[in-house]
Coordinates of C-alpha atoms in Angstrom, one line a residue:
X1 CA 158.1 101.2 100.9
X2 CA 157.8 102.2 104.5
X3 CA 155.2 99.6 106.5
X4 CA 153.1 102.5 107.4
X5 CA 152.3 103.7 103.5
X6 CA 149.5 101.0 103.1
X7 CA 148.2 101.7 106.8
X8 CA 147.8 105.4 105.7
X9 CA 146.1 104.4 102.0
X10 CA 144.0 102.5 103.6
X11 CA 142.9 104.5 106.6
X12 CA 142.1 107.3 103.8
X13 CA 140.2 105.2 101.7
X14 CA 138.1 104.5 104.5
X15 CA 137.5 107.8 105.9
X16 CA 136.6 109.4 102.2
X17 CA 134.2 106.3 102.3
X18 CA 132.4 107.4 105.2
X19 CA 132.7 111.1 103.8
X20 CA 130.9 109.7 100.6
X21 CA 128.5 107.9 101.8
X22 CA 127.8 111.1 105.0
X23 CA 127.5 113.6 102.2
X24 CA 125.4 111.2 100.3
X25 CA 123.1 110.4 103.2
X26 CA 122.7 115.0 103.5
X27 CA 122.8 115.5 99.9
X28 CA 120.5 112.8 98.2
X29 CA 117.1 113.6 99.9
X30 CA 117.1 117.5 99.3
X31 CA 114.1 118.2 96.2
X32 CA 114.1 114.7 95.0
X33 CA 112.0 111.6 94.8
X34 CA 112.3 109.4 97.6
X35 CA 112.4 106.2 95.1
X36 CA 115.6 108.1 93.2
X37 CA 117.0 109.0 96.8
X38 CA 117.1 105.8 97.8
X39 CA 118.3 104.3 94.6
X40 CA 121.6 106.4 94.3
X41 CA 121.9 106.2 97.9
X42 CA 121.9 102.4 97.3
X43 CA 124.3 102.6 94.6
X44 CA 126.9 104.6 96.4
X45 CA 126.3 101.9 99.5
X46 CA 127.7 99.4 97.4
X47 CA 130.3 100.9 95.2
X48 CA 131.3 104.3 96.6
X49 CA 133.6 105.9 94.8
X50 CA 132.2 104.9 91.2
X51 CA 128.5 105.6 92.7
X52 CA 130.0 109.2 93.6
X53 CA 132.2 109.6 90.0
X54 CA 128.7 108.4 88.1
X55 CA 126.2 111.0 90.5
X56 CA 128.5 113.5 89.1
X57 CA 127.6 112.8 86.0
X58 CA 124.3 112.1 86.1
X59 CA 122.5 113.0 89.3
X60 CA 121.8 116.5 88.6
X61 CA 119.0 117.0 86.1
X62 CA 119.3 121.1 85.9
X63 CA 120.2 122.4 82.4
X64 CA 122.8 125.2 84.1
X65 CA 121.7 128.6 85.7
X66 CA 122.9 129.8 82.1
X67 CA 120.1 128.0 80.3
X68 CA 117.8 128.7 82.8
X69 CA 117.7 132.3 82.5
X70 CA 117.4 132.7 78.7
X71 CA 114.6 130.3 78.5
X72 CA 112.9 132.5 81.3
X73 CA 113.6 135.9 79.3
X74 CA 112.1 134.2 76.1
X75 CA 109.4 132.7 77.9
X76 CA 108.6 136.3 79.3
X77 CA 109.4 138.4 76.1
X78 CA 107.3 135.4 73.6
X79 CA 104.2 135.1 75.6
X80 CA 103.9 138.9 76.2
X81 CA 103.9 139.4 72.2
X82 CA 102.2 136.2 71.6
X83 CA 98.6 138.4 72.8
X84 CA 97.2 134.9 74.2
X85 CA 95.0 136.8 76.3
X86 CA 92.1 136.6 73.8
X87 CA 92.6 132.7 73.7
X88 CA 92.6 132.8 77.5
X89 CA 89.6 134.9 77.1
X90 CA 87.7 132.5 74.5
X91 CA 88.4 129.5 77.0
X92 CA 85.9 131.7 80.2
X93 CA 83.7 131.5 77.5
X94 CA 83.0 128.3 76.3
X95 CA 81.2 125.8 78.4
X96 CA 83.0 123.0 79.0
X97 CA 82.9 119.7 81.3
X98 CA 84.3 120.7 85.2
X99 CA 86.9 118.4 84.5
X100 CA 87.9 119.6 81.6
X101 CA 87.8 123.0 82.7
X102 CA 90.0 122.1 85.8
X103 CA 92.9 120.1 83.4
X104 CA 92.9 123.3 81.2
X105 CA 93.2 125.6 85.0
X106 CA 96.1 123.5 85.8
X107 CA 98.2 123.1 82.6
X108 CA 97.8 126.9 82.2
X109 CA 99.1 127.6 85.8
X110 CA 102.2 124.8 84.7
X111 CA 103.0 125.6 80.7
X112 CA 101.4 129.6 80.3
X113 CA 99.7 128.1 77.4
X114 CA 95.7 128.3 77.3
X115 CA 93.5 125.7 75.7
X116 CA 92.1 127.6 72.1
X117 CA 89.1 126.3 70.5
X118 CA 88.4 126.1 66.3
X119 CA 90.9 123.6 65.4
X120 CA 91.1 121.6 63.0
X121 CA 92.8 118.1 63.4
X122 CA 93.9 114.9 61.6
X123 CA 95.6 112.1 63.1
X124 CA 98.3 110.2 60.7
X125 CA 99.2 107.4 61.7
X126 CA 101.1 106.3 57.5
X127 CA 104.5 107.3 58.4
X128 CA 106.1 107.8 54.7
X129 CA 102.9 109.7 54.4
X130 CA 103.3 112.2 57.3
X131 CA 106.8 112.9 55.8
X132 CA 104.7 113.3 52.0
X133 CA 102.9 115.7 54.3
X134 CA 105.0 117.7 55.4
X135 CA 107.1 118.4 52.5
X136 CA 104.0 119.3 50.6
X137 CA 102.7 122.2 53.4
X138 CA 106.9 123.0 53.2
X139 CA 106.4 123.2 49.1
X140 CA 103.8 125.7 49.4
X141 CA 105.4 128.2 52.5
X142 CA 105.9 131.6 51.5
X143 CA 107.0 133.4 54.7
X144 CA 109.1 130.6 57.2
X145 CA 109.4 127.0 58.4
X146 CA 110.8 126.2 61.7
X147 CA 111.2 122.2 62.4
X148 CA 112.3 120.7 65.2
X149 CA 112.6 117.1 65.9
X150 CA 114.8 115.3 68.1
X151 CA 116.4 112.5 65.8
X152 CA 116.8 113.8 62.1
X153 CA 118.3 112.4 59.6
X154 CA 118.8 113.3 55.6
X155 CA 118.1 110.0 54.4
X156 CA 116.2 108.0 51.0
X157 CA 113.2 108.9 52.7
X158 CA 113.4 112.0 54.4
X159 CA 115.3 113.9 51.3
X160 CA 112.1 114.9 49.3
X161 CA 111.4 117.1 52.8
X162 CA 114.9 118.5 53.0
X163 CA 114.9 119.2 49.3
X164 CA 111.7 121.2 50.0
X165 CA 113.4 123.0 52.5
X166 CA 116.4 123.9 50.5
X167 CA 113.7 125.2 47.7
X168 CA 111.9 127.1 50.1
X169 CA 115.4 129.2 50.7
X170 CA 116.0 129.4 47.5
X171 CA 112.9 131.2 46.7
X172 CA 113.0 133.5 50.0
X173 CA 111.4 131.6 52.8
X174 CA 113.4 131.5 56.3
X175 CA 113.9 128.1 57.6
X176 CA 115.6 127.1 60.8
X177 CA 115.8 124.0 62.0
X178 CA 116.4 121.8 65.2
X179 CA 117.5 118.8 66.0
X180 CA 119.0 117.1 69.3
X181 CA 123.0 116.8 69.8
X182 CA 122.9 113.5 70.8
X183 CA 119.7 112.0 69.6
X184 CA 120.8 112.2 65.8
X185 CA 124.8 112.4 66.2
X186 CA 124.0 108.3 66.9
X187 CA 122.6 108.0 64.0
X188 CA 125.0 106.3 60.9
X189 CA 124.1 109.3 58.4
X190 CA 124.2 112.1 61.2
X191 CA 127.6 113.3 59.3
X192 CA 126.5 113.5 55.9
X193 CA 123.4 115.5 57.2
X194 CA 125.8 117.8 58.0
X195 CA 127.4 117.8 55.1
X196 CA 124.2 117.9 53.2
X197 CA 123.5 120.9 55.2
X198 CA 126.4 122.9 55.4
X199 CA 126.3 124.5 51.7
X200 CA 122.3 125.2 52.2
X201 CA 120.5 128.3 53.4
X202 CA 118.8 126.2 56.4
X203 CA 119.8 127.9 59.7
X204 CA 120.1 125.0 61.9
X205 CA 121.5 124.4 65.9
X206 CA 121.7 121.5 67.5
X207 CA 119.9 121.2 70.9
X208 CA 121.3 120.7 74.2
X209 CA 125.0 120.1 72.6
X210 CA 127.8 118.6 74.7
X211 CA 131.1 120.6 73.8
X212 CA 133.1 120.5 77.1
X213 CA 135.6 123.0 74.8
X214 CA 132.9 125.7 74.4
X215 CA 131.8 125.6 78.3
X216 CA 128.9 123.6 77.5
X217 CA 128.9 120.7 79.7
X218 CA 125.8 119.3 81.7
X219 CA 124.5 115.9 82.6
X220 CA 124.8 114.1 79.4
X221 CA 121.6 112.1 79.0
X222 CA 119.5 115.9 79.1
X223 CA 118.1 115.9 76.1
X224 CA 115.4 117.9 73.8
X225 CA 112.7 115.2 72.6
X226 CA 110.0 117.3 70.9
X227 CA 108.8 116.8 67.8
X228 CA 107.4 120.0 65.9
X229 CA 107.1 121.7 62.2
X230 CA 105.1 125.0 62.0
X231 CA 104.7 126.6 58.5
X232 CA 104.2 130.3 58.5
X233 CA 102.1 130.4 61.1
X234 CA 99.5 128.7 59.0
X235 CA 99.6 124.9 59.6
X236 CA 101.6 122.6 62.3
X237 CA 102.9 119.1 62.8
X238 CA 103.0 117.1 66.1
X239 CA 103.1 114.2 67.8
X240 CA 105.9 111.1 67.9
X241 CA 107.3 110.6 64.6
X242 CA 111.2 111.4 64.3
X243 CA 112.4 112.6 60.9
X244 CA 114.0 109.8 59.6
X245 CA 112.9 106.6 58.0
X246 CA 111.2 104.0 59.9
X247 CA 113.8 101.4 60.4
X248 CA 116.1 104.9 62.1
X249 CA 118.9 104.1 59.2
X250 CA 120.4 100.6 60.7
X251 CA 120.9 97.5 58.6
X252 CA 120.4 95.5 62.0
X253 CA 116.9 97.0 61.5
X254 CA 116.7 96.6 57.7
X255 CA 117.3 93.2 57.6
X256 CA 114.7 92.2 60.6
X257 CA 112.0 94.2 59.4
X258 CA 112.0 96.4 62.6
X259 CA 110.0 99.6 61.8
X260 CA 108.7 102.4 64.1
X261 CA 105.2 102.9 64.0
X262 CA 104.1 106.1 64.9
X263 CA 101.3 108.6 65.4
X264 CA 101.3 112.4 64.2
X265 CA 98.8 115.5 64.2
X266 CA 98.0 117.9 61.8
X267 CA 97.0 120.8 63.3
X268 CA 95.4 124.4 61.8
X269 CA 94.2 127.4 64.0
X270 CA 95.4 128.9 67.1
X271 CA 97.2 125.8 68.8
X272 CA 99.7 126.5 65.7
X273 CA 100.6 129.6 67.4
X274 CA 101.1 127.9 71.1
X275 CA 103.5 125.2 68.9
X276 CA 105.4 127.9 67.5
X277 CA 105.6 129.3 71.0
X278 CA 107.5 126.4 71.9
X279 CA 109.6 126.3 69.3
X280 CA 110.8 130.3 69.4
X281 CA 112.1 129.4 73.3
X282 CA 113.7 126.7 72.3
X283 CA 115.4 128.7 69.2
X284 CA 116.3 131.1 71.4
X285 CA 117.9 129.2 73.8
X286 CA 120.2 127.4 71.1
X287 CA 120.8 130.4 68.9
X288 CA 120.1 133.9 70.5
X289 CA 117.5 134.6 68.1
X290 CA 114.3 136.2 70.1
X291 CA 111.0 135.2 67.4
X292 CA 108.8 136.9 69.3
X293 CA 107.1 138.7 66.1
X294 CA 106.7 135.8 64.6
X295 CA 105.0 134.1 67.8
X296 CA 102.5 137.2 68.3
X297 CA 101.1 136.2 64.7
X298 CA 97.6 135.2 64.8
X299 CA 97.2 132.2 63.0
X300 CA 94.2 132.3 60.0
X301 CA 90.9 130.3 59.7
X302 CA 91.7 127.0 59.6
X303 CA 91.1 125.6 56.0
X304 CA 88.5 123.0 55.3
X305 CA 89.9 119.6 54.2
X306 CA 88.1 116.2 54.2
X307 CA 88.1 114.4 56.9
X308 CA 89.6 116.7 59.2
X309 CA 88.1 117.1 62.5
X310 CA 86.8 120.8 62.9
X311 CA 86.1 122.9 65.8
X312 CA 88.7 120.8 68.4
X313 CA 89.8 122.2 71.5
X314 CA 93.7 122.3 72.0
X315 CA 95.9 122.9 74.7
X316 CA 99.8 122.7 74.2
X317 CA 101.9 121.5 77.1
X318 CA 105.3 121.5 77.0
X319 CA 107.8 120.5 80.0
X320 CA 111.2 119.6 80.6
X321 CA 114.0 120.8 82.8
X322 CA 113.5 123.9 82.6
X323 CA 110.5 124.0 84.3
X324 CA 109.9 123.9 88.4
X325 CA 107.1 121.3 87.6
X326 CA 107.0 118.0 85.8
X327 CA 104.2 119.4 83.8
X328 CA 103.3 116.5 81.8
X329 CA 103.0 114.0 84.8
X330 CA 101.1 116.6 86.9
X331 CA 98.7 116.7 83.9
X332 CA 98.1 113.1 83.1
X333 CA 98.0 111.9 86.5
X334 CA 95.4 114.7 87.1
X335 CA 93.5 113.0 84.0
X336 CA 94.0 109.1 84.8
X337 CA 92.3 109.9 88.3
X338 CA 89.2 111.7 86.6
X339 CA 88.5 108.8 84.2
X340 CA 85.0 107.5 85.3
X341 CA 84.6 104.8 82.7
X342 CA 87.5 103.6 80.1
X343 CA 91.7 104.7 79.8
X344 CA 93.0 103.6 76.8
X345 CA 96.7 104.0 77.1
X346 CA 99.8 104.3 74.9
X347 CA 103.5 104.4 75.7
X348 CA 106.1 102.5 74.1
X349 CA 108.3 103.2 77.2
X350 CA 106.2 102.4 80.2
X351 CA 108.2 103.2 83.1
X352 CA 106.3 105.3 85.6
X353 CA 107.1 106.6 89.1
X354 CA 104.8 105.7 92.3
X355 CA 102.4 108.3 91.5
X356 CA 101.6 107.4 87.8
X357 CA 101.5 103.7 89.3
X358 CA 99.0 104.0 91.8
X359 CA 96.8 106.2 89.2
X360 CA 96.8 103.6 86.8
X361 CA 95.8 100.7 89.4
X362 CA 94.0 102.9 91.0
X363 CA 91.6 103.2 88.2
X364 CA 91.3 99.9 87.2
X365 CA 91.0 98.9 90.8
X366 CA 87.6 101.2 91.3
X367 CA 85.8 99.6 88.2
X368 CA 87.7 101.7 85.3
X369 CA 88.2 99.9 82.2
X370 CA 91.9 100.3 81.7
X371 CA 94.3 99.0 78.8
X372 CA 97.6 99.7 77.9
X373 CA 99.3 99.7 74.4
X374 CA 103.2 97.9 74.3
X375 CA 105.7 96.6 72.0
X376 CA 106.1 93.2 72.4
X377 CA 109.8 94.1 71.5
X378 CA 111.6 97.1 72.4
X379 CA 114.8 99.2 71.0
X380 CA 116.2 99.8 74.3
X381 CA 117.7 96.3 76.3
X382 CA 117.4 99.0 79.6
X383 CA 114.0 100.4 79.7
X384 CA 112.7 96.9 78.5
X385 CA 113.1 95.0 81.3
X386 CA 112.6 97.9 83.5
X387 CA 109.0 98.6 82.3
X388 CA 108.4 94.4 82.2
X389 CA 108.7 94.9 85.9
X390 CA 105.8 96.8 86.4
X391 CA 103.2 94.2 84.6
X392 CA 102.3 92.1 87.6
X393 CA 101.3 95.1 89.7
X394 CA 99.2 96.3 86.8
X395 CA 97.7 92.9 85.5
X396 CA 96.9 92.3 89.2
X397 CA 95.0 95.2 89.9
X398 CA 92.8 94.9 86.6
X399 CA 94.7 96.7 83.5
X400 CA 94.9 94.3 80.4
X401 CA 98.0 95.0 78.7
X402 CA 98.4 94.6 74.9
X403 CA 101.8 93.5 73.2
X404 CA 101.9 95.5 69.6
X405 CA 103.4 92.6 67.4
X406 CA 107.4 91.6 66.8
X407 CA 109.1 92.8 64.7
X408 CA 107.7 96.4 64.9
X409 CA 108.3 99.0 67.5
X410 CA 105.2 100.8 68.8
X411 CA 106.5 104.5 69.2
X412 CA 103.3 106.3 69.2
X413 CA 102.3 108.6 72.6
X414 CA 98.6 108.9 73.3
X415 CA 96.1 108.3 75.3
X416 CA 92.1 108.7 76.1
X417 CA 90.2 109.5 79.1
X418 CA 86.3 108.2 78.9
X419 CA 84.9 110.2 75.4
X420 CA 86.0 113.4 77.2
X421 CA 89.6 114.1 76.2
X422 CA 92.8 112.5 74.7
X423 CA 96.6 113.5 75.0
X424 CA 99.0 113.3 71.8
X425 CA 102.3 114.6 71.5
X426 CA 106.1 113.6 72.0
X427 CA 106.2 112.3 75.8
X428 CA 106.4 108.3 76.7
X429 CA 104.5 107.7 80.4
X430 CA 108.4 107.3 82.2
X431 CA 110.6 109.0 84.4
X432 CA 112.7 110.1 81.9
X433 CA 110.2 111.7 80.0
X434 CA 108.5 113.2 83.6
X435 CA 112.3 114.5 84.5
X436 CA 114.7 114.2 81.8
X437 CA 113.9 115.5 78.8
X438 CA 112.0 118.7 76.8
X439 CA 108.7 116.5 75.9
X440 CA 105.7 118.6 74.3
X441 CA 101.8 117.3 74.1
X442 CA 98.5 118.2 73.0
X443 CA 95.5 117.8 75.6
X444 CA 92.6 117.5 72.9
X445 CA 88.7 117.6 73.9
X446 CA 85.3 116.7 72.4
X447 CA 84.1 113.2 71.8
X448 CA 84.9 113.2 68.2
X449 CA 88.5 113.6 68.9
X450 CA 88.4 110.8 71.1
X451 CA 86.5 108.6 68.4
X452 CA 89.5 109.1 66.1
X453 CA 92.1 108.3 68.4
X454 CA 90.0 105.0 69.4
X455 CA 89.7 104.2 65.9
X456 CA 93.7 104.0 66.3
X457 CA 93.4 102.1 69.2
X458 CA 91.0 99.5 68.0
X459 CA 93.9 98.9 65.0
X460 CA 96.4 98.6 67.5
X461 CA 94.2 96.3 69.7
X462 CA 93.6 93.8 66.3
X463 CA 97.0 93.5 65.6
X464 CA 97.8 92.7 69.3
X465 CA 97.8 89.6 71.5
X466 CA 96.4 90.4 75.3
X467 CA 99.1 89.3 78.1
X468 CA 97.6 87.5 80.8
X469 CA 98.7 87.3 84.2
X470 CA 99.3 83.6 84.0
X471 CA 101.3 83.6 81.1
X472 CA 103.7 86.3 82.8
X473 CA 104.1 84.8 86.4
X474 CA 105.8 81.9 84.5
X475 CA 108.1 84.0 83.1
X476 CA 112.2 82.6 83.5
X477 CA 114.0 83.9 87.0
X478 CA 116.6 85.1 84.8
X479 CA 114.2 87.9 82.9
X480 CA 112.7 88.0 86.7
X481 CA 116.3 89.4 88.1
X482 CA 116.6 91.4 84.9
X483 CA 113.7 93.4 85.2
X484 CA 114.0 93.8 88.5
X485 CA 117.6 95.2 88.2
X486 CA 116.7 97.7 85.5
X487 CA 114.0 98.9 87.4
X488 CA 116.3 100.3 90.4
X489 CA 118.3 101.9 87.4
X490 CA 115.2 103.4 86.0
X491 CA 114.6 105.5 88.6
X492 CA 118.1 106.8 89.0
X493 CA 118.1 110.6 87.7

């Protein structure tokens, strides 16, 4: 080999170096946080050409031009038929709290969707018995069921509810059904749900699928994370509960007792509509089917049922990538800065950016009694340690933090703001959530709604043990590093 072959190697690897880390240095900045910016710019600093290879992958968070435009033609072509204008008009009319009145403003500038009133509500927190639910309201459709959840599964559990929906076929009911590509393809049954499937009259699509063959290629950690089941119009489902059984169909889980807990709503009157809303853009988008008649039906009276709470305000939010705003983090740091009194918080994956940071300590900081609900373990090694890194900031400034007890996994989404409103729904208080994926939540007011969800919380808070700041500061250097290190990967997107 010629002595000037490794001169010339060399002197190339170091200019497309510098041409990595220039392009790096004009690229990173444009329309992102400054915290991710500086992370990937970090990233490609110290290993440049795998920094670059894994920014290809990963650094863009759009859903392709493609995508894009059919979820705005559905969006348009839905909400015109959907006739929300006499919700919108119901909302003028009905006094509400300034506050109130100013979150409902803002998520209808952000999600389209107005804030209806003469709901009916029930919070389920038994998680074979939301399934029991489900397939009972599925039992008695006569028209259509559309469910969507991100991880499904056809398992000992779930089959009573897919056997419903293979009856309901059978007797003439339309049912289509979502679920996420790669949410349930890691899931040990995901193939025999197929199976189970395939020889059925269930119209189903997977969301956001990765088939590099088909053209469909995009960053591969995208993904659809709502949780929804509308039944002809009549009744909806919603909230944080996957449809599978609690231990997500691993022996690991089995045999350690490691369940999901989880909180859902039952929902009757006009928010069912807004749900169904959601789910007809996201059908759409997956399968070409427009639903717009079926999203311009008015729901009916809600029925009465015993302790059901009656006469609850509703506003649906969704948000994801498709969407200029992050919708969900716009609303709830709009709502953490309101609260005058008490925040009772719930996020199993507690991993916020600056903003939701300071809003938090903020609030605890000027006198607000805050606390947030934890696992004290977690399913994801990851977004552990990245959200352990953010309880010294939070203990200092005021928040008490709760640790929902080993071996169980606190899944549930929620939160309350003073005895004003609460937030249920599908979306964790992290960056992913905020950025990432296709969340969907329910902004709730009246005090009695907010009773009921602190009746939750005060189960929660008994089964708990409080963290303390002196118990954490003497935590190892090792889990110290750890967290630390899984923050900065946090906040790459």
């Amino acid at each position: 080999m010629p002595y000037w072959v490794p001169v010339l190697l060399s002197a190339a690897l170091v200019v497309a170096n510098v041409a990595i880390v220039v392009c790096a240095l004009i690229v990173l900045p444009g329309g992102r946080r400054p915290q991710t910016a500086m992370a990937w710019l970090l990233l490609i600093l110290a290993i440049p050409f795998l920094g670059f290879v894994l920014f290809l992958l990963f650094g863009r968070t759009s859903v392709g031009k493609k995508r894009r435009a059919l979820q705005a033609e559905v969006n348009a072509a839905i909400l015109a038929a959907a006739h929300l204008e006499d919700i919108e008009d119901h909302e003028r009319r009905v006094e509400l709290p300034p506050l109130v009145q100013s979150f409902a403003r803002l998520n209808r500038h952000l999600g389209v969707l107005p804030l209806s009133f003469g709901n009916t509500v029930e919070l389920i927190e038994d998680y074979q018995g939301g399934i029991e639910m489900m397939a009972r309201e599925v039992a008695a459709a006569t028209d259509y069921v559309h469910v969507q959840f991100y991880i499904s599964a056809w398992d000992e559990m779930t089959a009573p509810f897919f056997e419903e929906l293979v009856r309901a076929t059978e007797r003439g009911v339309k049912v289509r059904f979502l679920f996420d590509h790669i949410g349930s393809k890691g899931i040990p049954v995901y193939k025999e749900m197929l199976a189970k499937l395939e020889p059925t009259s269930i119209e189903w699509a997977a969301m956001l699928p990765i088939r590099p063959l088909k053209g469909e290629v995009r960053r591969p950690d995208l993904r659809n994370h709502r949780k929804i089941l509308v039944v002809d119009g009549r009744v909806a489902f919603s909230g944080s509960q996957n449809l599978i059984e609690p231990h997500y169909d691993k022996p690991k889980n089995q045999k350690l007792g490691r369940a999901w807990v989880e909180l859902m709503a039952r929902v009757e009157g006009p928010v069912v509509q807004e749900l169904n809303v959601v789910f007809a853009t996201d059908w759409f988008t997956e399968t070409g089917e427009n639903l717009q008649h079926l999203a311009a039906e008015v729901p009916p009276v809600p029925s009465e049922r015993p302790g059901a709470l009656t006469g609850v305000g509703v506003q649906v939010v969704p948000s994801g990538p498709g969407f200029a705003t992050e919708n969900n983090l716009r609303l709830f740091n709009a709502m953490l800065y309101s609260a005058e009194r008490r925040l009772s918080l719930t996020s199993p994956y507690f991993v916020p950016d600056d903003s939701l940071l300071y809003a938090v300590t903020t609030a605890a900081q000027r006198g607000v009694e805050v606390e947030l609900f934890v696992g004290a373990t977690a399913d994801q090694f990851m977004v552990a340690h990245a959200q352990r890194s953010y309880y010294e900031a939070l203990l200092r400034a005021g928040v008490r933090i709760w640790l929902y007890p080993e071996p169980f996994v606190l899944h549930a989404k929620h939160f309350t703001v003073d005895d004003t409103v609460a937030v249920v729904g599908s979306s964790n208080m992290d960056m992913r959530s905020f950025a990432l994926n296709y969340e969907v939540v329910m902004m709730m007011t009246g005090a009695e709604v907010v009773v009921r969800l602190s009746e939750v919380q005060d189960h929660y808070r008994a089964l708990s043990t409080e963290l303390t700041l002196e118990d954490w500061v003497q935590r190892s250097r090792k889990d110290t590093y750890l967290d630390n290190l899984m923050r900065l990967t946090a906040t790459i997107q």
